[in-house]
mmCIF file of C-alpha atoms in Angstrom:
data_model
loop_
_atom_site.group_PDB
_atom_site.id
_atom_site.type_symbol
_atom_site.label_atom_id
_atom_site.label_comp_id
_atom_site.label_asym_id
_atom_site.label_seq_id
_atom_site.Cartn_x
_atom_site.Cartn_y
_atom_site.Cartn_z
ATOM 1 C CA GLU S 1 102.797 -55.974 -151.953
ATOM 2 C CA ASP S 2 104.127 -53.779 -154.347
ATOM 3 C CA LYS S 3 102.911 -50.515 -155.242
ATOM 4 C CA VAL S 4 103.667 -48.212 -157.764
ATOM 5 C CA VAL S 5 102.693 -43.985 -156.427
ATOM 6 C CA GLN S 6 102.738 -40.982 -159.731
ATOM 7 C CA SER S 7 101.479 -37.258 -159.071
ATOM 8 C CA PRO S 8 100.229 -34.959 -160.075
ATOM 9 C CA LEU S 9 97.154 -37.079 -160.985
ATOM 10 C CA SER S 10 96.423 -34.953 -163.641
ATOM 11 C CA LEU S 11 98.219 -31.175 -164.708
ATOM 12 C CA VAL S 12 96.935 -28.758 -167.539
ATOM 13 C CA VAL S 13 99.788 -26.634 -169.342
ATOM 14 C CA HIS S 14 99.902 -24.648 -172.036
ATOM 15 C CA GLU S 15 101.814 -25.138 -174.997
ATOM 16 C CA GLY S 16 105.715 -24.935 -174.833
ATOM 17 C CA ASP S 17 105.637 -25.596 -171.294
ATOM 18 C CA THR S 18 107.949 -28.109 -169.274
ATOM 19 C CA VAL S 19 106.649 -30.773 -167.128
ATOM 20 C CA THR S 20 107.532 -33.144 -165.039
ATOM 21 C CA LEU S 21 105.829 -36.093 -164.147
ATOM 22 C CA ASN S 22 107.063 -38.417 -160.800
ATOM 23 C CA CYS S 23 107.149 -42.161 -159.649
ATOM 24 C CA SER S 24 107.039 -43.683 -156.655
ATOM 25 C CA TYR S 25 107.512 -47.249 -155.699
ATOM 26 C CA GLU S 26 107.912 -49.893 -153.204
ATOM 27 C CA VAL S 27 108.847 -53.353 -155.342
ATOM 28 C CA THR S 28 110.313 -56.803 -153.935
ATOM 29 C CA ASN S 29 113.358 -57.613 -155.901
ATOM 30 C CA PHE S 30 113.312 -54.349 -158.836
ATOM 31 C CA ARG S 31 114.191 -55.760 -161.423
ATOM 32 C CA SER S 32 113.487 -52.391 -164.090
ATOM 33 C CA LEU S 33 110.974 -49.399 -163.893
ATOM 34 C CA LEU S 34 108.506 -48.421 -167.334
ATOM 35 C CA TRP S 35 107.359 -45.403 -168.269
ATOM 36 C CA TYR S 36 104.425 -45.723 -171.305
ATOM 37 C CA LYS S 37 102.386 -43.306 -172.441
ATOM 38 C CA GLN S 38 98.108 -44.147 -173.601
ATOM 39 C CA GLU S 39 96.514 -41.469 -175.235
ATOM 40 C CA LYS S 40 92.998 -43.062 -176.167
ATOM 41 C CA LYS S 41 93.444 -47.123 -175.957
ATOM 42 C CA ALA S 42 96.895 -49.539 -175.820
ATOM 43 C CA PRO S 43 99.363 -47.572 -173.701
ATOM 44 C CA THR S 44 102.603 -47.479 -175.732
ATOM 45 C CA PHE S 45 106.104 -48.030 -174.886
ATOM 46 C CA LEU S 46 108.361 -45.012 -173.695
ATOM 47 C CA PHE S 47 111.218 -45.863 -171.877
ATOM 48 C CA MET S 48 113.139 -48.488 -169.494
ATOM 49 C CA LEU S 49 115.292 -47.377 -166.516
ATOM 50 C CA THR S 50 117.247 -50.295 -165.271
ATOM 51 C CA SER S 51 120.519 -48.149 -163.609
ATOM 52 C CA SER S 52 120.321 -45.155 -161.154
ATOM 53 C CA GLY S 53 121.391 -41.888 -163.234
ATOM 54 C CA ILE S 54 121.514 -42.736 -165.910
ATOM 55 C CA GLU S 55 119.196 -40.381 -168.584
ATOM 56 C CA LYS S 56 117.415 -42.108 -171.182
ATOM 57 C CA LYS S 57 116.078 -39.318 -173.995
ATOM 58 C CA SER S 58 113.649 -39.412 -177.191
ATOM 59 C CA GLY S 59 113.093 -36.212 -178.573
ATOM 60 C CA ARG S 60 111.994 -33.509 -176.097
ATOM 61 C CA LEU S 61 110.645 -36.651 -173.712
ATOM 62 C CA SER S 62 113.405 -37.487 -170.845
ATOM 63 C CA SER S 63 113.631 -39.573 -167.478
ATOM 64 C CA ILE S 64 115.622 -40.618 -165.179
ATOM 65 C CA LEU S 65 115.503 -43.232 -161.856
ATOM 66 C CA ASP S 66 117.161 -42.824 -158.429
ATOM 67 C CA LYS S 67 117.268 -46.798 -156.839
ATOM 68 C CA LYS S 68 118.266 -45.090 -153.579
ATOM 69 C CA GLU S 69 115.272 -42.828 -153.072
ATOM 70 C CA LEU S 70 113.186 -45.101 -154.662
ATOM 71 C CA PHE S 71 111.784 -42.650 -157.283
ATOM 72 C CA SER S 72 111.929 -41.623 -161.433
ATOM 73 C CA ILE S 73 111.039 -38.564 -162.998
ATOM 74 C CA LEU S 74 109.258 -38.001 -166.556
ATOM 75 C CA ASN S 75 110.193 -34.763 -168.093
ATOM 76 C CA ILE S 76 108.438 -33.139 -170.905
ATOM 77 C CA THR S 77 110.292 -30.156 -172.894
ATOM 78 C CA ALA S 78 108.149 -27.886 -174.898
ATOM 79 C CA THR S 79 104.671 -29.643 -174.978
ATOM 80 C CA GLN S 80 102.898 -29.633 -177.780
ATOM 81 C CA THR S 81 99.088 -30.339 -177.756
ATOM 82 C CA GLY S 82 99.994 -34.428 -179.185
ATOM 83 C CA ASP S 83 101.390 -35.022 -176.065
ATOM 84 C CA SER S 84 98.250 -34.364 -174.262
ATOM 85 C CA ALA S 85 97.160 -38.277 -172.723
ATOM 86 C CA VAL S 86 97.690 -40.378 -169.688
ATOM 87 C CA TYR S 87 100.972 -41.163 -168.532
ATOM 88 C CA LEU S 88 101.671 -44.669 -166.912
ATOM 89 C CA CYS S 89 104.217 -45.523 -164.818
ATOM 90 C CA ALA S 90 105.044 -49.353 -164.101
ATOM 91 C CA VAL S 91 107.780 -51.106 -162.121
ATOM 92 C CA ALA S 92 108.566 -54.852 -162.865
ATOM 93 C CA GLY S 93 109.403 -57.233 -159.769
ATOM 94 C CA GLY S 94 109.922 -60.893 -159.083
ATOM 95 C CA THR S 95 110.763 -63.269 -161.351
ATOM 96 C CA SER S 96 108.501 -62.918 -164.428
ATOM 97 C CA TYR S 97 109.857 -59.652 -166.282
ATOM 98 C CA GLY S 98 106.222 -58.818 -167.342
ATOM 99 C CA LYS S 99 104.347 -58.263 -164.395
ATOM 100 C CA LEU S 100 104.222 -55.305 -164.080
ATOM 101 C CA THR S 101 102.813 -53.507 -161.270
ATOM 102 C CA PHE S 102 101.303 -49.796 -162.913
ATOM 103 C CA GLY S 103 100.884 -46.089 -160.599
ATOM 104 C CA GLN S 104 97.260 -44.463 -160.910
ATOM 105 C CA GLY S 105 98.735 -42.834 -164.059
ATOM 106 C CA THR S 106 98.868 -38.769 -165.077
ATOM 107 C CA ILE S 107 96.566 -37.225 -167.068
ATOM 108 C CA LEU S 108 98.422 -34.465 -168.592
ATOM 109 C CA THR S 109 96.337 -31.632 -171.207
ATOM 110 C CA VAL S 110 98.153 -29.592 -173.144
ATOM 111 C CA HIS S 111 96.110 -26.100 -174.363
ATOM 112 C CA PRO S 112 97.211 -24.351 -177.499
ATOM 113 C CA ASP A 1 102.490 -56.342 -189.710
ATOM 114 C CA GLY A 2 102.864 -58.191 -186.158
ATOM 115 C CA GLY A 3 100.956 -57.501 -182.733
ATOM 116 C CA ILE A 4 98.042 -57.981 -180.650
ATOM 117 C CA THR A 5 94.284 -58.117 -181.980
ATOM 118 C CA GLN A 6 91.609 -57.966 -178.903
ATOM 119 C CA SER A 7 88.110 -58.530 -179.995
ATOM 120 C CA PRO A 8 85.544 -57.822 -179.531
ATOM 121 C CA LYS A 9 87.003 -53.623 -179.155
ATOM 122 C CA TYR A 10 82.947 -53.039 -177.586
ATOM 123 C CA LEU A 11 81.016 -55.509 -176.313
ATOM 124 C CA PHE A 12 77.712 -55.378 -173.638
ATOM 125 C CA ARG A 13 76.864 -57.995 -171.423
ATOM 126 C CA LYS A 14 73.623 -58.425 -168.835
ATOM 127 C CA GLU A 15 74.302 -59.419 -165.474
ATOM 128 C CA GLY A 16 74.225 -63.047 -164.490
ATOM 129 C CA GLN A 17 76.388 -63.727 -168.402
ATOM 130 C CA ASN A 18 79.441 -65.274 -168.813
ATOM 131 C CA VAL A 19 81.493 -63.966 -171.793
ATOM 132 C CA THR A 20 85.188 -64.567 -172.970
ATOM 133 C CA LEU A 21 87.469 -61.911 -174.776
ATOM 134 C CA SER A 22 90.103 -62.889 -177.324
ATOM 135 C CA CYS A 23 93.277 -61.900 -177.321
ATOM 136 C CA GLU A 24 95.771 -62.898 -180.448
ATOM 137 C CA GLN A 25 98.826 -62.179 -180.973
ATOM 138 C CA ASN A 26 101.562 -62.774 -183.805
ATOM 139 C CA LEU A 27 104.689 -61.623 -182.392
ATOM 140 C CA ASN A 28 106.137 -65.240 -181.265
ATOM 141 C CA HIS A 29 106.306 -63.883 -177.665
ATOM 142 C CA ASP A 30 106.557 -67.110 -174.406
ATOM 143 C CA ALA A 31 104.519 -65.004 -172.357
ATOM 144 C CA MET A 32 101.065 -62.802 -172.264
ATOM 145 C CA TYR A 33 99.212 -60.925 -169.234
ATOM 146 C CA TRP A 34 95.304 -59.797 -168.981
ATOM 147 C CA TYR A 35 95.120 -56.222 -167.373
ATOM 148 C CA ARG A 36 92.044 -54.988 -166.228
ATOM 149 C CA GLN A 37 92.068 -50.744 -166.261
ATOM 150 C CA ASP A 38 89.048 -48.558 -164.204
ATOM 151 C CA PRO A 39 89.248 -44.596 -164.244
ATOM 152 C CA GLY A 40 91.477 -43.929 -161.248
ATOM 153 C CA GLN A 41 93.252 -46.833 -160.988
ATOM 154 C CA GLY A 42 95.941 -47.830 -162.895
ATOM 155 C CA LEU A 43 96.020 -51.263 -164.605
ATOM 156 C CA ARG A 44 95.496 -54.079 -162.271
ATOM 157 C CA LEU A 45 96.585 -57.407 -163.740
ATOM 158 C CA ILE A 46 94.380 -60.395 -163.615
ATOM 159 C CA TYR A 47 96.295 -63.310 -165.180
ATOM 160 C CA TYR A 48 99.594 -63.876 -167.145
ATOM 161 C CA SER A 49 101.071 -66.679 -168.532
ATOM 162 C CA GLN A 50 104.600 -67.660 -169.531
ATOM 163 C CA ILE A 51 104.244 -70.959 -171.552
ATOM 164 C CA VAL A 52 101.725 -72.615 -173.151
ATOM 165 C CA ASN A 53 99.231 -74.781 -171.128
ATOM 166 C CA ASP A 54 100.458 -72.930 -167.864
ATOM 167 C CA PHE A 55 99.336 -69.947 -166.273
ATOM 168 C CA GLN A 56 99.522 -67.659 -163.279
ATOM 169 C CA LYS A 57 96.712 -65.674 -161.157
ATOM 170 C CA GLY A 58 97.485 -61.962 -161.325
ATOM 171 C CA ASP A 59 96.437 -59.542 -157.570
ATOM 172 C CA ILE A 60 92.495 -59.313 -159.354
ATOM 173 C CA ALA A 61 92.121 -63.231 -160.224
ATOM 174 C CA GLU A 62 88.081 -63.148 -158.718
ATOM 175 C CA GLY A 63 85.984 -63.932 -161.589
ATOM 176 C CA TYR A 64 87.727 -64.606 -163.986
ATOM 177 C CA SER A 65 89.190 -67.773 -166.509
ATOM 178 C CA VAL A 66 91.456 -68.062 -169.254
ATOM 179 C CA SER A 67 92.813 -70.887 -170.981
ATOM 180 C CA ARG A 68 96.553 -70.504 -173.005
ATOM 181 C CA GLU A 69 96.270 -73.603 -175.656
ATOM 182 C CA LYS A 70 98.073 -71.965 -178.288
ATOM 183 C CA LYS A 71 101.386 -69.719 -178.132
ATOM 184 C CA GLU A 72 98.936 -67.250 -179.735
ATOM 185 C CA SER A 73 95.684 -66.911 -178.037
ATOM 186 C CA PHE A 74 95.096 -65.982 -174.660
ATOM 187 C CA PRO A 75 91.555 -65.894 -174.022
ATOM 188 C CA LEU A 76 89.912 -64.262 -170.500
ATOM 189 C CA THR A 77 86.247 -65.385 -169.518
ATOM 190 C CA VAL A 78 84.305 -63.031 -167.496
ATOM 191 C CA THR A 79 82.457 -65.072 -164.980
ATOM 192 C CA SER A 80 79.157 -64.278 -163.937
ATOM 193 C CA ALA A 81 80.725 -64.426 -160.809
ATOM 194 C CA GLN A 82 83.300 -61.200 -161.305
ATOM 195 C CA LYS A 83 80.817 -58.191 -159.120
ATOM 196 C CA ASN A 84 82.547 -55.182 -160.803
ATOM 197 C CA PRO A 85 83.096 -56.232 -164.301
ATOM 198 C CA THR A 86 82.175 -53.053 -166.247
ATOM 199 C CA ALA A 87 85.478 -51.839 -167.231
ATOM 200 C CA PHE A 88 88.758 -51.995 -169.841
ATOM 201 C CA TYR A 89 90.786 -54.872 -170.697
ATOM 202 C CA LEU A 90 94.243 -55.213 -171.871
ATOM 203 C CA CYS A 91 95.793 -58.056 -173.221
ATOM 204 C CA ALA A 92 99.964 -57.760 -173.846
ATOM 205 C CA SER A 93 102.807 -59.790 -174.580
ATOM 206 C CA TYR A 94 105.803 -58.918 -173.381
ATOM 207 C CA ARG A 95 109.299 -58.053 -175.555
ATOM 208 C CA ASP A 96 112.790 -60.304 -174.341
ATOM 209 C CA LEU A 97 114.331 -57.698 -176.634
ATOM 210 C CA THR A 98 113.271 -54.971 -174.991
ATOM 211 C CA GLY A 99 111.663 -55.623 -171.803
ATOM 212 C CA GLU A 100 108.172 -54.060 -172.599
ATOM 213 C CA LEU A 101 104.925 -55.532 -172.418
ATOM 214 C CA PHE A 102 103.543 -54.532 -175.831
ATOM 215 C CA PHE A 103 99.844 -53.777 -175.462
ATOM 216 C CA GLY A 104 96.672 -54.881 -177.674
ATOM 217 C CA GLU A 105 93.946 -51.939 -178.397
ATOM 218 C CA GLY A 106 91.872 -53.425 -175.707
ATOM 219 C CA SER A 107 88.297 -54.030 -175.252
ATOM 220 C CA ARG A 108 85.756 -52.403 -173.488
ATOM 221 C CA LEU A 109 82.921 -54.167 -171.551
ATOM 222 C CA THR A 110 80.089 -52.798 -169.939
ATOM 223 C CA VAL A 111 77.287 -54.982 -168.019
ATOM 224 C CA LEU A 112 73.997 -54.190 -168.639
#
């Protein structure tokens, strides 16, 4: 059974802090790892990672995958209150690319 | 603009009643998915369909049914056999070009 575990489950920081969110996984026939941000309703796509050691970056957010150790991290630098959200990690395995296994999510709260 | 439309956004139901959640997409995506989200448990896959007139059970299909008569539409019926139907339901479609799942805004079902 595929499994994705995120840590920490919740995190409270102040604006300007840097945070690191963790995601470890066990999946058969790994295809990709995806990060999503969920503020209120629909999760929005952040990154898709398929290769080890290659950092994906978008503004203050960056992510990297380690396929040997089976984990990924999502870094957010200089956090803002708008970064407050649930961050979801998901893994695609098997034969259906869209059939994702999700972690529990990390609730990030950024105080002014 | 293309997207996924879910309706209704909020729904109340009495125990013993079936209810159908609508999901329509105009993105021309072949594959569509239904996920359920409960607090602290991330997203869990209910059913998915990779092509019209074909669908597969996900991890928690018991008490649910779907149909896929048109490419654009993938309705989910929550039957009276579902023991704990109160949850947030998310419909998604698979975007081939980026490898991501694209989500609708969700439907929140409450059983009274």
